[in-house]
Each structure stands twice: as structure tokens, then as C-alpha cells.
Short mmCIF file of C-alpha atoms in Angstrom, two decimals:
data_model
loop_
_atom_site.label_atom_id
_atom_site.label_comp_id
_atom_site.label_asym_id
_atom_site.label_seq_id
_atom_site.Cartn_x
_atom_site.Cartn_y
_atom_site.Cartn_z
CA UNK E 1 207.38 131.64 121.37
CA UNK E 2 203.78 132.86 121.15
CA UNK E 3 203.10 136.53 121.74
CA UNK E 4 199.47 135.66 122.40
CA UNK E 5 200.46 133.39 125.30
CA UNK E 6 202.86 136.01 126.65
CA UNK E 7 200.14 138.70 126.47
CA UNK E 8 197.58 136.45 128.17
CA UNK E 9 200.12 135.53 130.84
CA UNK E 10 200.79 139.20 131.54
CA UNK E 11 197.07 139.91 131.86
CA UNK E 12 196.57 137.03 134.30
CA UNK E 13 199.65 137.90 136.38
CA UNK E 14 198.80 141.60 136.65
CA UNK E 15 195.13 140.87 137.30
CA UNK E 16 195.74 138.22 139.96
CA UNK E 17 198.74 139.64 141.80
CA UNK E 18 198.23 143.39 141.36
CA UNK E 19 194.67 144.41 140.54
CA UNK E 20 192.88 141.80 142.67
CA UNK E 21 194.82 142.57 145.89
CA UNK E 22 194.31 146.30 145.43
CA UNK E 23 190.58 146.07 144.78
CA UNK E 24 190.06 143.39 147.43
CA UNK E 25 191.97 145.32 150.09
CA UNK E 26 190.15 148.55 149.21
CA UNK E 27 186.71 146.94 149.54
CA UNK E 28 187.64 145.21 152.80
CA UNK E 29 189.01 148.48 154.16
CA UNK E 30 185.89 150.47 153.23
CA UNK E 31 183.52 147.93 154.78
CA UNK E 32 185.61 147.71 157.97
CA UNK E 33 185.67 151.50 158.30
CA UNK E 34 181.87 151.57 158.07
CA UNK E 35 181.68 148.80 160.66
CA UNK E 36 183.77 150.82 163.11
CA UNK E 37 181.54 153.84 162.48
CA UNK E 38 178.50 151.77 163.44
CA UNK E 39 180.22 150.73 166.68
CA UNK E 40 181.16 154.31 167.50
CA UNK E 41 177.57 155.36 166.94
CA UNK E 42 176.36 152.67 169.34
CA UNK E 43 179.08 152.66 172.01
CA UNK E 44 181.02 155.90 171.67
CA UNK E 45 184.27 157.04 170.10
CA UNK E 46 186.41 154.54 172.00
CA UNK E 47 184.50 151.54 170.60
CA UNK E 48 187.11 150.56 167.96
CA UNK E 49 189.80 150.60 170.65
CA UNK E 50 187.70 148.65 173.15
CA UNK E 51 186.45 146.01 170.72
CA UNK E 52 189.42 145.90 168.35
CA UNK E 53 192.53 146.29 170.52
CA UNK E 54 193.96 142.87 169.66
CA UNK E 55 193.34 143.41 165.97
CA UNK E 56 195.13 146.77 166.11
CA UNK E 57 198.19 145.09 167.62
CA UNK E 58 198.26 142.42 164.90
CA UNK E 59 197.73 145.18 162.33
CA UNK E 60 200.88 146.99 163.48
CA UNK E 61 202.91 143.81 163.96
CA UNK E 62 202.11 142.90 160.35
CA UNK E 63 203.52 146.23 159.19
CA UNK E 64 206.64 145.74 161.29
CA UNK E 65 207.31 142.17 160.14
CA UNK E 66 206.95 143.09 156.48
CA UNK E 67 209.20 146.13 157.00
CA UNK E 68 211.93 143.88 158.37
CA UNK E 69 211.51 141.35 155.54
CA UNK E 70 212.11 144.10 152.99
CA UNK E 71 215.12 145.53 154.79
CA UNK E 72 213.54 148.68 156.18
CA UNK E 73 214.87 150.21 159.38
CA UNK E 74 212.11 150.14 162.00
CA UNK E 75 212.53 153.24 164.15
CA UNK E 76 209.57 152.84 166.49
CA UNK E 77 206.58 150.58 167.01
CA UNK E 78 203.47 151.57 168.93
CA UNK E 79 201.15 148.57 169.03
CA UNK E 80 198.30 150.30 170.86
CA UNK E 81 197.51 153.80 172.06
CA UNK E 82 194.58 156.07 172.79
CA UNK E 83 193.90 157.80 169.46
CA UNK E 84 192.22 160.76 171.16
CA UNK E 85 195.13 161.60 173.46
CA UNK E 86 196.92 164.80 172.51
CA UNK E 87 199.78 164.13 170.13
CA UNK E 88 198.54 160.71 168.98
CA UNK E 89 196.96 162.13 165.82
CA UNK E 90 193.88 159.85 165.96
CA UNK E 91 196.09 156.78 165.47
CA UNK E 92 195.46 153.63 167.52
CA UNK E 93 198.95 152.39 166.66
CA UNK E 94 201.75 152.93 164.19
CA UNK E 95 205.08 151.69 162.85
CA UNK E 96 207.73 154.25 161.98
CA UNK E 97 210.18 152.87 159.41
CA UNK E 98 212.78 154.22 157.01
CA UNK E 99 214.20 152.94 153.74
CA UNK E 100 216.70 153.83 151.07
CA UNK E 101 214.87 155.40 148.09
CA UNK E 102 217.66 154.15 145.81
CA UNK E 103 217.14 150.55 146.90
CA UNK E 104 214.60 149.04 144.51
CA UNK E 105 213.94 146.04 146.79
CA UNK E 106 213.07 148.31 149.69
CA UNK E 107 210.93 150.49 147.44
CA UNK E 108 209.11 147.40 146.16
CA UNK E 109 208.52 146.37 149.76
CA UNK E 110 206.36 149.42 150.41
CA UNK E 111 203.58 147.81 148.38
CA UNK E 112 203.47 144.82 150.73
CA UNK E 113 204.13 146.80 153.91
CA UNK E 114 201.05 148.92 153.25
CA UNK E 115 198.74 145.93 152.74
CA UNK E 116 200.41 143.65 155.30
CA UNK E 117 197.56 143.84 157.87
CA UNK E 118 195.10 142.17 155.48
CA UNK E 119 197.31 139.10 155.29
CA UNK E 120 198.59 139.25 158.87
CA UNK E 121 195.12 139.41 160.37
CA UNK E 122 193.83 136.68 158.05
CA UNK E 123 196.74 134.42 159.01
CA UNK E 124 196.18 135.11 162.72
CA UNK E 125 192.47 134.34 162.32
CA UNK E 126 193.32 131.03 160.67
CA UNK E 127 195.79 130.19 163.45
CA UNK E 128 193.27 130.98 166.20
CA UNK E 129 190.64 128.90 164.43
CA UNK E 130 193.11 126.03 164.23
CA UNK E 131 193.77 126.42 167.96
CA UNK E 132 190.33 127.18 169.38
CA UNK E 133 187.88 125.68 166.91
CA UNK E 134 189.70 123.24 164.60
CA UNK E 135 186.48 121.37 163.90
CA UNK E 136 185.25 124.40 162.00
CA UNK E 137 188.02 123.89 159.45
CA UNK E 138 187.57 120.12 159.39
CA UNK E 139 183.80 120.36 159.00
CA UNK E 140 184.20 122.84 156.17
CA UNK E 141 186.16 120.25 154.19
CA UNK E 142 184.39 116.97 155.02
CA UNK E 143 180.90 118.13 156.01
CA UNK E 144 181.10 116.83 159.60
CA UNK E 145 179.52 118.71 162.50
CA UNK E 146 181.44 121.84 163.46
CA UNK E 147 180.35 121.35 167.07
CA UNK E 148 182.04 117.97 167.45
CA UNK E 149 184.43 117.89 170.45
CA UNK E 150 184.22 121.68 170.81
CA UNK E 151 183.56 123.30 174.20
CA UNK E 152 181.30 126.34 174.46
CA UNK E 153 184.08 128.50 175.88
CA UNK E 154 186.26 127.77 172.86
CA UNK E 155 183.54 129.00 170.53
CA UNK E 156 182.92 132.08 172.68
CA UNK E 157 186.62 132.94 172.78
CA UNK E 158 186.93 132.35 169.03
CA UNK E 159 183.99 134.67 168.29
CA UNK E 160 185.50 137.40 170.47
CA UNK E 161 188.94 137.05 168.87
CA UNK E 162 187.64 137.04 165.30
CA UNK E 163 185.40 140.04 166.04
CA UNK E 164 188.39 141.84 167.52
CA UNK E 165 190.64 141.05 164.58
CA UNK E 166 188.09 141.93 161.92
CA UNK E 167 187.75 145.48 163.23
CA UNK E 168 191.38 146.23 162.35
CA UNK E 169 191.24 145.28 158.67
CA UNK E 170 190.84 148.87 157.51
CA UNK E 171 193.96 150.39 155.97
CA UNK E 172 194.81 153.96 156.90
CA UNK E 173 195.76 156.75 154.51
CA UNK E 174 199.39 156.18 155.52
CA UNK E 175 199.04 152.48 154.65
CA UNK E 176 197.72 153.32 151.20
CA UNK E 177 200.47 155.87 150.71
CA UNK E 178 203.00 153.14 151.43
CA UNK E 179 201.32 150.81 148.97
CA UNK E 180 201.19 153.54 146.33
CA UNK E 181 204.90 154.33 146.67
CA UNK E 182 205.82 150.71 145.91
CA UNK E 183 203.16 150.01 143.28
CA UNK E 184 205.23 150.96 140.23
CA UNK E 185 208.17 148.76 141.26
CA UNK E 186 205.83 145.86 141.96
CA UNK E 187 204.11 146.35 138.60
CA UNK E 188 207.45 146.28 136.78
CA UNK E 189 208.52 143.20 138.74
CA UNK E 190 205.30 141.37 137.83
CA UNK E 191 205.71 142.34 134.18
CA UNK E 192 209.20 140.80 134.12
CA UNK E 193 207.90 137.65 135.82
CA UNK E 194 204.99 137.43 133.36
CA UNK E 195 207.33 137.68 130.38
CA UNK E 196 209.49 134.91 131.77
CA UNK E 197 206.58 132.62 132.60
CA UNK E 198 204.93 133.29 129.25
CA UNK E 199 207.94 131.87 127.44
CA UNK E 200 207.56 128.34 128.78
CA UNK E 201 203.85 127.73 129.42
CA UNK E 202 201.37 126.61 126.78
CA UNK E 203 198.16 127.78 128.43
CA UNK E 204 198.01 131.02 130.42
CA UNK E 205 194.74 129.93 132.07
CA UNK E 206 196.75 127.54 134.26
CA UNK E 207 197.87 130.61 136.23
CA UNK E 208 194.26 131.24 137.25
CA UNK E 209 193.65 127.59 138.06
CA UNK E 210 196.74 127.18 140.24
CA UNK E 211 197.06 130.51 142.07
CA UNK E 212 194.39 132.91 140.82
CA UNK E 213 191.38 131.03 142.12
CA UNK E 214 192.79 130.54 145.67
CA UNK E 215 193.72 134.23 145.87
CA UNK E 216 190.23 135.21 144.71
CA UNK E 217 188.70 132.87 147.30
CA UNK E 218 190.93 134.42 149.98
CA UNK E 219 189.83 137.99 149.30
CA UNK E 220 186.24 136.90 148.74
CA UNK E 221 186.19 135.07 152.06
CA UNK E 222 187.68 137.96 154.01
CA UNK E 223 185.30 140.40 152.33
CA UNK E 224 182.31 138.18 153.13
CA UNK E 225 183.37 137.99 156.79
CA UNK E 226 183.77 141.76 157.03
CA UNK E 227 180.39 142.29 155.38
CA UNK E 228 178.73 140.03 157.96
CA UNK E 229 180.32 142.15 160.69
CA UNK E 230 179.09 145.26 158.89
CA UNK E 231 175.50 144.00 158.86
CA UNK E 232 175.59 142.99 162.53
CA UNK E 233 177.01 146.33 163.67
CA UNK E 234 174.54 148.19 161.44
CA UNK E 235 171.71 146.53 163.37
CA UNK E 236 173.37 147.36 166.70
CA UNK E 237 174.08 150.93 165.63
CA UNK E 238 170.41 151.63 164.95
CA UNK E 239 169.35 150.85 168.48
#
């Protein structure tokens, strides 16, 4: 047993599975919020609802699915609503769920429930790309033309869907509160996992090579996409 390996393993595990998701989600959320502000400046207060309605629905579905996975009781789901209507508290949608504070698994789940939209929207975007513009994924890997066997309407529909989804990547204060309430339990869980893994591996860097790099690419890719949307809406918002 090498305490150096165990320490390095803990650093990699906490950095990859705890710090990176938090920082990545925070940056994505901030950029998306600014993007929606640009749209509201250009098209009015209802712009996020008009342009991002589908994304809002996937956002809330992601919360609901993760709530069920972690054994929470889902009281009510509102996939889409007018945030400016009296009583809606400026929310375009919400999921009301309850959990047992004494249940550590359910408490741990709050971390993932809060950040679920980042992963749910990314997964939906991948699925729609696979359905509407599969050549984009193929061309990315083998260098072939992304326009091969792709109709114009497929590209147009894909652009609209991705635009719509990307506008719902911002996490609300309630989402972050959920994440915060489960963070300690998740941190403890990762520490236990790191100690176990550190006992049987010889090189902690393998954690970065096998899972760390793909996770970094994931958050980097989503952040890059949201930044492109930010730049485009910034140009539109100035007109």
C-alpha cells in the first residue's frame, strides 16, 4: 500500500467527479443566463420562453428522472408555464419533490438532481443529432463531409432544436440549493471510493486517462457551444 498513490487517487477522483462538474456547470449556467438576457433585450421578456420552451421541458424532465432514480417522492411537475403570470414566481417550470433527510442515498441524490439538466439536455442534444444529422457525428470522427446525405430541413430542424435546448442550460438558485444540500454526502462517497481504488492501482494518472479526459471534454464541449450562442445573441441584442 502506497499512501502517495492513495493521496493522488483522492485528488484525481475529487477533482474529476466533484470539482470539475461544479465549475463546469457554474460556467455553463452563467453564460446561458447572459445569453437569455441578450434575447430578452432584443425580443422582450418572453424570449426565453418562446425560443427555449423545449429546453425548459427537458430541463424539468431531467430533474424529475433523477429524483425518481434517487428515491425521492415527486409531488408535482410543471414542464412549462408563463413565468410572469401571477403566482408562478418567475419560474418557467419546476419539479416539486420530497425526500427523507435521514436517508443518506436520497440526500446524496440532491447533488445530481440539482445538476441533472446539464446532462439531460446534453444527452437529448446528442440523441437529436443522431436522429436529424448523424453525418455530423460521423464526419467529426472520420473527417468526411458533414453534408453527405443530409437534407436542408434536417439541418434547419437540428439548429432550431439545439438552439432551443441550449437556452435551458442555466441552473436556478433552487437547483444550486439542491446540489449544495447533497454535496457533503457526495464528497464523502467519493472519498471512500478513492480510498478503495487507491489500494489496488499502481498509477493514479490512469483515472484521468480513462474517465477524467472524457468528462473534461464533455464540459468543455458544452461550454464552447453555450459560448457560441452567447456571442450570436450578443450581436443580435445590440441591434
